[in-house]
Coordinates of C-alpha atoms in Angstrom, one line a residue:
M846 CA 2.7 -0.5 5.7
M847 CA -0.1 -0.4 3.3
E848 CA -1.2 -3.3 1.2
V849 CA 0.1 -2.5 -2.3
I850 CA -2.3 -2.7 -5.3
Q851 CA -1.2 -4.0 -8.7
T852 CA -0.8 -0.7 -10.5
T853 CA 1.4 0.5 -7.6
K854 CA 3.5 -2.6 -7.9
I855 CA 4.0 -1.8 -11.6
I856 CA 5.2 1.7 -10.8
L857 CA 7.5 0.4 -8.0
A858 CA 8.9 -2.4 -10.1
W859 CA 9.9 0.1 -12.8
E860 CA 11.3 2.7 -10.4
L861 CA 13.4 0.0 -8.6
F862 CA 14.5 -1.5 -11.9
E863 CA 15.8 1.9 -13.0
Q864 CA 17.7 2.2 -9.7
G865 CA 19.5 -1.0 -10.6
L866 CA 17.8 -3.6 -8.4
P867 CA 17.8 -7.2 -9.9
K868 CA 14.5 -8.4 -11.3
T869 CA 14.6 -11.4 -9.0
H870 CA 15.0 -9.2 -5.9
I871 CA 12.1 -7.0 -7.1
A872 CA 9.9 -10.0 -7.7
E873 CA 10.6 -11.5 -4.3
R874 CA 9.9 -8.3 -2.3
L875 CA 6.7 -7.4 -4.3
R876 CA 5.6 -11.1 -4.1
I877 CA 5.2 -11.5 -7.8
N878 CA 6.7 -13.8 -10.4
R879 CA 10.0 -12.8 -11.9
D880 CA 8.6 -13.3 -15.4
T881 CA 5.9 -10.7 -14.6
V882 CA 8.6 -8.2 -13.7
R883 CA 10.4 -9.0 -16.9
L884 CA 7.2 -8.5 -19.0
W885 CA 6.4 -5.2 -17.2
V886 CA 9.8 -3.8 -17.7
Q887 CA 9.9 -4.8 -21.4
A888 CA 6.5 -3.2 -22.0
I889 CA 7.2 0.0 -20.1
A890 CA 10.5 0.3 -22.0
A891 CA 8.6 0.1 -25.3
M892 CA 5.5 2.1 -24.4
G893 CA 6.4 4.4 -21.5
L894 CA 5.1 4.1 -18.0
T895 CA 1.9 6.1 -18.4
S896 CA 0.8 4.4 -21.6
F897 CA 1.4 1.0 -20.2
L898 CA -0.6 1.8 -17.0
D899 CA -3.5 3.0 -19.2
S900 CA -3.5 -0.1 -21.3
Y901 CA -3.1 -2.3 -18.2
S902 CA -6.1 -0.6 -16.5
K903 CA -8.3 -1.0 -19.6
A904 CA -7.4 -4.6 -19.9
K905 CA -8.4 -5.3 -16.3
K906 CA -11.7 -3.5 -16.4
G907 CA -14.9 -5.5 -16.4
P908 CA -17.0 -7.5 -13.9
R909 CA -15.2 -10.2 -11.9
L910 CA -16.7 -13.1 -10.0
K911 CA -16.5 -12.5 -6.3
R912 CA -14.4 -15.2 -4.6
Q913 CA -16.5 -17.2 -2.2
V914 CA -15.0 -18.3 1.2
D915 CA -16.1 -21.7 2.3
A916 CA -17.5 -22.4 5.7
I917 CA -14.5 -24.3 7.0
L918 CA -12.2 -21.4 6.1
K919 CA -14.5 -18.9 7.7
R920 CA -14.5 -20.9 11.0
R921 CA -10.7 -20.9 10.9
V922 CA -10.6 -17.1 10.5
W923 CA -13.0 -16.7 13.4
M924 CA -11.1 -19.2 15.5
L925 CA -7.8 -17.4 14.9
R926 CA -9.4 -14.1 15.8
D927 CA -10.6 -15.4 19.1
R928 CA -7.4 -17.4 19.9
E929 CA -5.1 -14.5 19.2
M930 CA -7.2 -12.0 21.2
D931 CA -8.7 -9.8 18.5
C932 CA -5.6 -9.7 16.4
C933 CA -5.5 -7.8 13.1
G934 CA -6.1 -9.2 9.6
Q935 CA -2.4 -9.4 8.7
K936 CA -1.7 -11.7 11.7
I937 CA -4.7 -13.9 10.8
Q938 CA -3.4 -14.1 7.2
Y939 CA 0.0 -15.2 8.6
F940 CA -1.5 -17.9 10.8
L941 CA -3.7 -19.2 8.0
E942 CA -0.7 -19.7 5.8
T943 CA 1.6 -21.1 8.4
E944 CA -0.8 -23.4 10.1
F945 CA -3.2 -24.4 7.3
G946 CA -1.3 -23.6 4.1
T947 CA -4.2 -21.3 3.1
K948 CA -3.7 -17.9 1.4
L949 CA -6.4 -15.3 1.8
S950 CA -6.2 -11.6 1.2
V951 CA -6.5 -9.2 4.1
P952 CA -9.6 -7.4 2.7
K953 CA -11.3 -10.8 2.3
I954 CA -10.3 -11.7 5.9
Y955 CA -12.0 -8.5 7.1
E956 CA -15.1 -9.3 5.1
V957 CA -15.3 -12.7 6.9
L958 CA -14.7 -11.1 10.3
A959 CA -17.5 -8.5 9.6
E960 CA -20.0 -11.4 9.3
K961 CA -19.5 -12.2 13.0
Y962 CA -17.8 -9.2 14.7
V963 CA -18.1 -5.4 14.7
I964 CA -14.8 -4.2 13.3
K965 CA -13.8 -0.8 14.5
S966 CA -10.5 1.1 14.3
K967 CA -9.2 1.3 17.9
W968 CA -7.0 4.3 17.3
K969 CA -9.8 6.6 16.0
K970 CA -12.8 5.1 17.7
N971 CA -16.1 6.6 16.8
Q972 CA -14.6 9.6 15.1
K973 CA -16.0 10.8 11.8
R974 CA -13.4 10.8 9.1
C975 CA -13.2 13.1 6.1
P976 CA -13.9 11.6 2.6
V977 CA -11.3 9.5 0.9
P978 CA -9.3 11.9 -1.3
K979 CA -9.6 11.9 -5.0
A980 CA -7.4 13.8 -7.4
E981 CA -8.6 15.8 -10.5
K982 CA -5.2 17.1 -11.5
P983 CA -1.4 16.4 -10.9
R984 CA 0.2 17.4 -7.6
E985 CA -3.2 17.3 -5.8
V986 CA -2.7 14.1 -3.8
I987 CA 0.6 12.3 -3.1
Q988 CA 0.4 8.9 -1.5
M989 CA 3.4 7.8 0.5
D990 CA 4.2 4.3 1.7
T991 CA 7.1 2.0 2.5
I992 CA 8.0 -1.6 1.5
D993 CA 10.3 -3.9 3.3
F994 CA 13.1 -5.1 1.1
G995 CA 15.0 -7.0 3.8
A996 CA 18.2 -5.1 4.4
V997 CA 16.7 -1.8 3.1
F998 CA 13.3 -0.2 2.9
A999 CA 11.8 1.4 -0.2
F1000 CA 10.1 4.7 0.6
T1001 CA 7.6 5.4 -2.2
A1002 CA 5.5 8.4 -3.2
V1003 CA 2.9 8.3 -6.0
D1004 CA 0.9 11.1 -7.5
I1005 CA -2.5 9.3 -7.7
F1006 CA -3.6 11.4 -10.7
S1007 CA -0.6 11.4 -13.0
K1008 CA 0.9 8.1 -11.6
E1009 CA 4.3 9.7 -11.4
A1010 CA 6.4 8.0 -8.7
D1011 CA 9.5 8.4 -6.7
V1012 CA 11.4 5.7 -4.8
I1013 CA 14.2 6.1 -2.3
L1014 CA 16.0 3.3 -0.5
R1015 CA 16.7 3.9 3.2
P1016 CA 18.4 1.7 5.8
S1017 CA 15.6 1.9 8.5
L1018 CA 12.0 3.0 9.2
T1019 CA 12.6 6.0 11.5
S1020 CA 11.0 9.4 11.3
S1021 CA 14.4 10.7 10.3
D1022 CA 14.3 8.4 7.3
G1023 CA 10.8 9.6 6.6
A1024 CA 11.8 13.3 6.8
A1025 CA 14.8 12.7 4.5
F1026 CA 12.5 10.9 2.0
L1027 CA 10.0 13.8 2.2
D1028 CA 12.6 16.4 1.4
T1029 CA 14.1 14.5 -1.5
C1030 CA 11.0 13.3 -3.3
M1031 CA 9.1 16.6 -2.9
Q1032 CA 11.9 18.7 -4.2
R1033 CA 13.2 16.5 -7.0
R1034 CA 9.9 15.0 -8.3
F1035 CA 6.8 16.8 -7.1
N1036 CA 7.7 20.5 -7.6
G1037 CA 8.0 21.2 -3.9
H1038 CA 4.3 21.3 -3.0
T1039 CA 1.0 19.3 -3.2
E1040 CA -2.5 19.9 -1.9
L1041 CA -2.6 16.7 0.2
I1042 CA -0.1 14.1 1.4
Q1043 CA -1.5 10.8 2.6
S1044 CA 0.3 7.9 4.5
D1045 CA -0.6 5.0 6.7
G1046 CA 0.8 6.9 9.8
G1047 CA 3.6 4.4 10.5
P1048 CA 6.5 5.3 12.7
E1049 CA 8.5 6.6 9.7
F1050 CA 5.7 9.1 9.1
K1051 CA 5.7 10.5 12.6
D1052 CA 7.8 12.9 14.7
K1053 CA 10.4 14.5 12.4
F1054 CA 8.4 13.7 9.3
K1055 CA 5.3 15.5 10.7
Q1056 CA 7.5 18.4 11.7
K1057 CA 8.3 19.0 8.1
V1058 CA 5.3 17.7 6.2
Y1059 CA 3.4 21.1 6.1
Q1060 CA 6.4 22.7 4.3
Y1061 CA 5.2 20.7 1.3
T1062 CA 1.5 20.3 1.6
N1063 CA -1.7 22.2 2.7
R1064 CA -3.1 19.0 4.3
Y1065 CA -1.7 15.8 5.8
R1066 CA -4.0 12.8 6.1
V1067 CA -3.5 9.4 7.8
S1068 CA -5.5 6.7 6.0
A1069 CA -7.8 4.5 8.1
P1070 CA -6.2 1.1 8.7
Y1071 CA -7.5 -1.8 6.7
K1072 CA -10.3 0.1 5.1
K1073 CA -11.0 -1.3 1.7
N1074 CA -10.1 1.1 -1.2
E1075 CA -8.9 3.8 1.1
Q1076 CA -5.3 2.9 0.6
S1077 CA -5.6 2.3 -3.1
L1078 CA -3.7 4.5 -5.5
S1079 CA -5.9 4.1 -8.5

């Protein structure tokens, strides 16, 4: 599953709220404060989703100080990488929190790893990838993802230009669930076709999903794992 950026969380929170999920449940699964969900919902109800996203993005613009990682934390990241036999950033993040009580984002972990190791994608080793897609109009790029809500999974699709979104809850992460989600969201929300569909290539986006995906798009792209900005939706 992809790491979800803040604007995507806003879209998901609103879509899930409209589907009747409690704010507390939404907050827990998106890992945000319940009051944040409440404020988002109130603002979107008053302004509309698109207007709120525009105002939110403008408020967040401007230079930010880059977080510095101290030497002790770096050594812990490197130690965990060696101890766990070249494990991924998500696992290092888990061990940092459970063993040391330290929270560090996955992109920052990979920045630290890059200081000492050569990080390559094992599944597409040394292959040149096409440019990260950008949209200039609606229905040009649809980003698909899933979020674990415990007993159910939220399948999400977002038009990265218009920020229109669709969310469907499914009981599992099989390719059958992915195919059912593809049929539903493309027909009811995205006019049946887009230039490009992108996903993280998880099991829900394989087999039966891939057999159907070209009914709805000219191109299907699997994003590079853990590459900063490649899985962003804005």
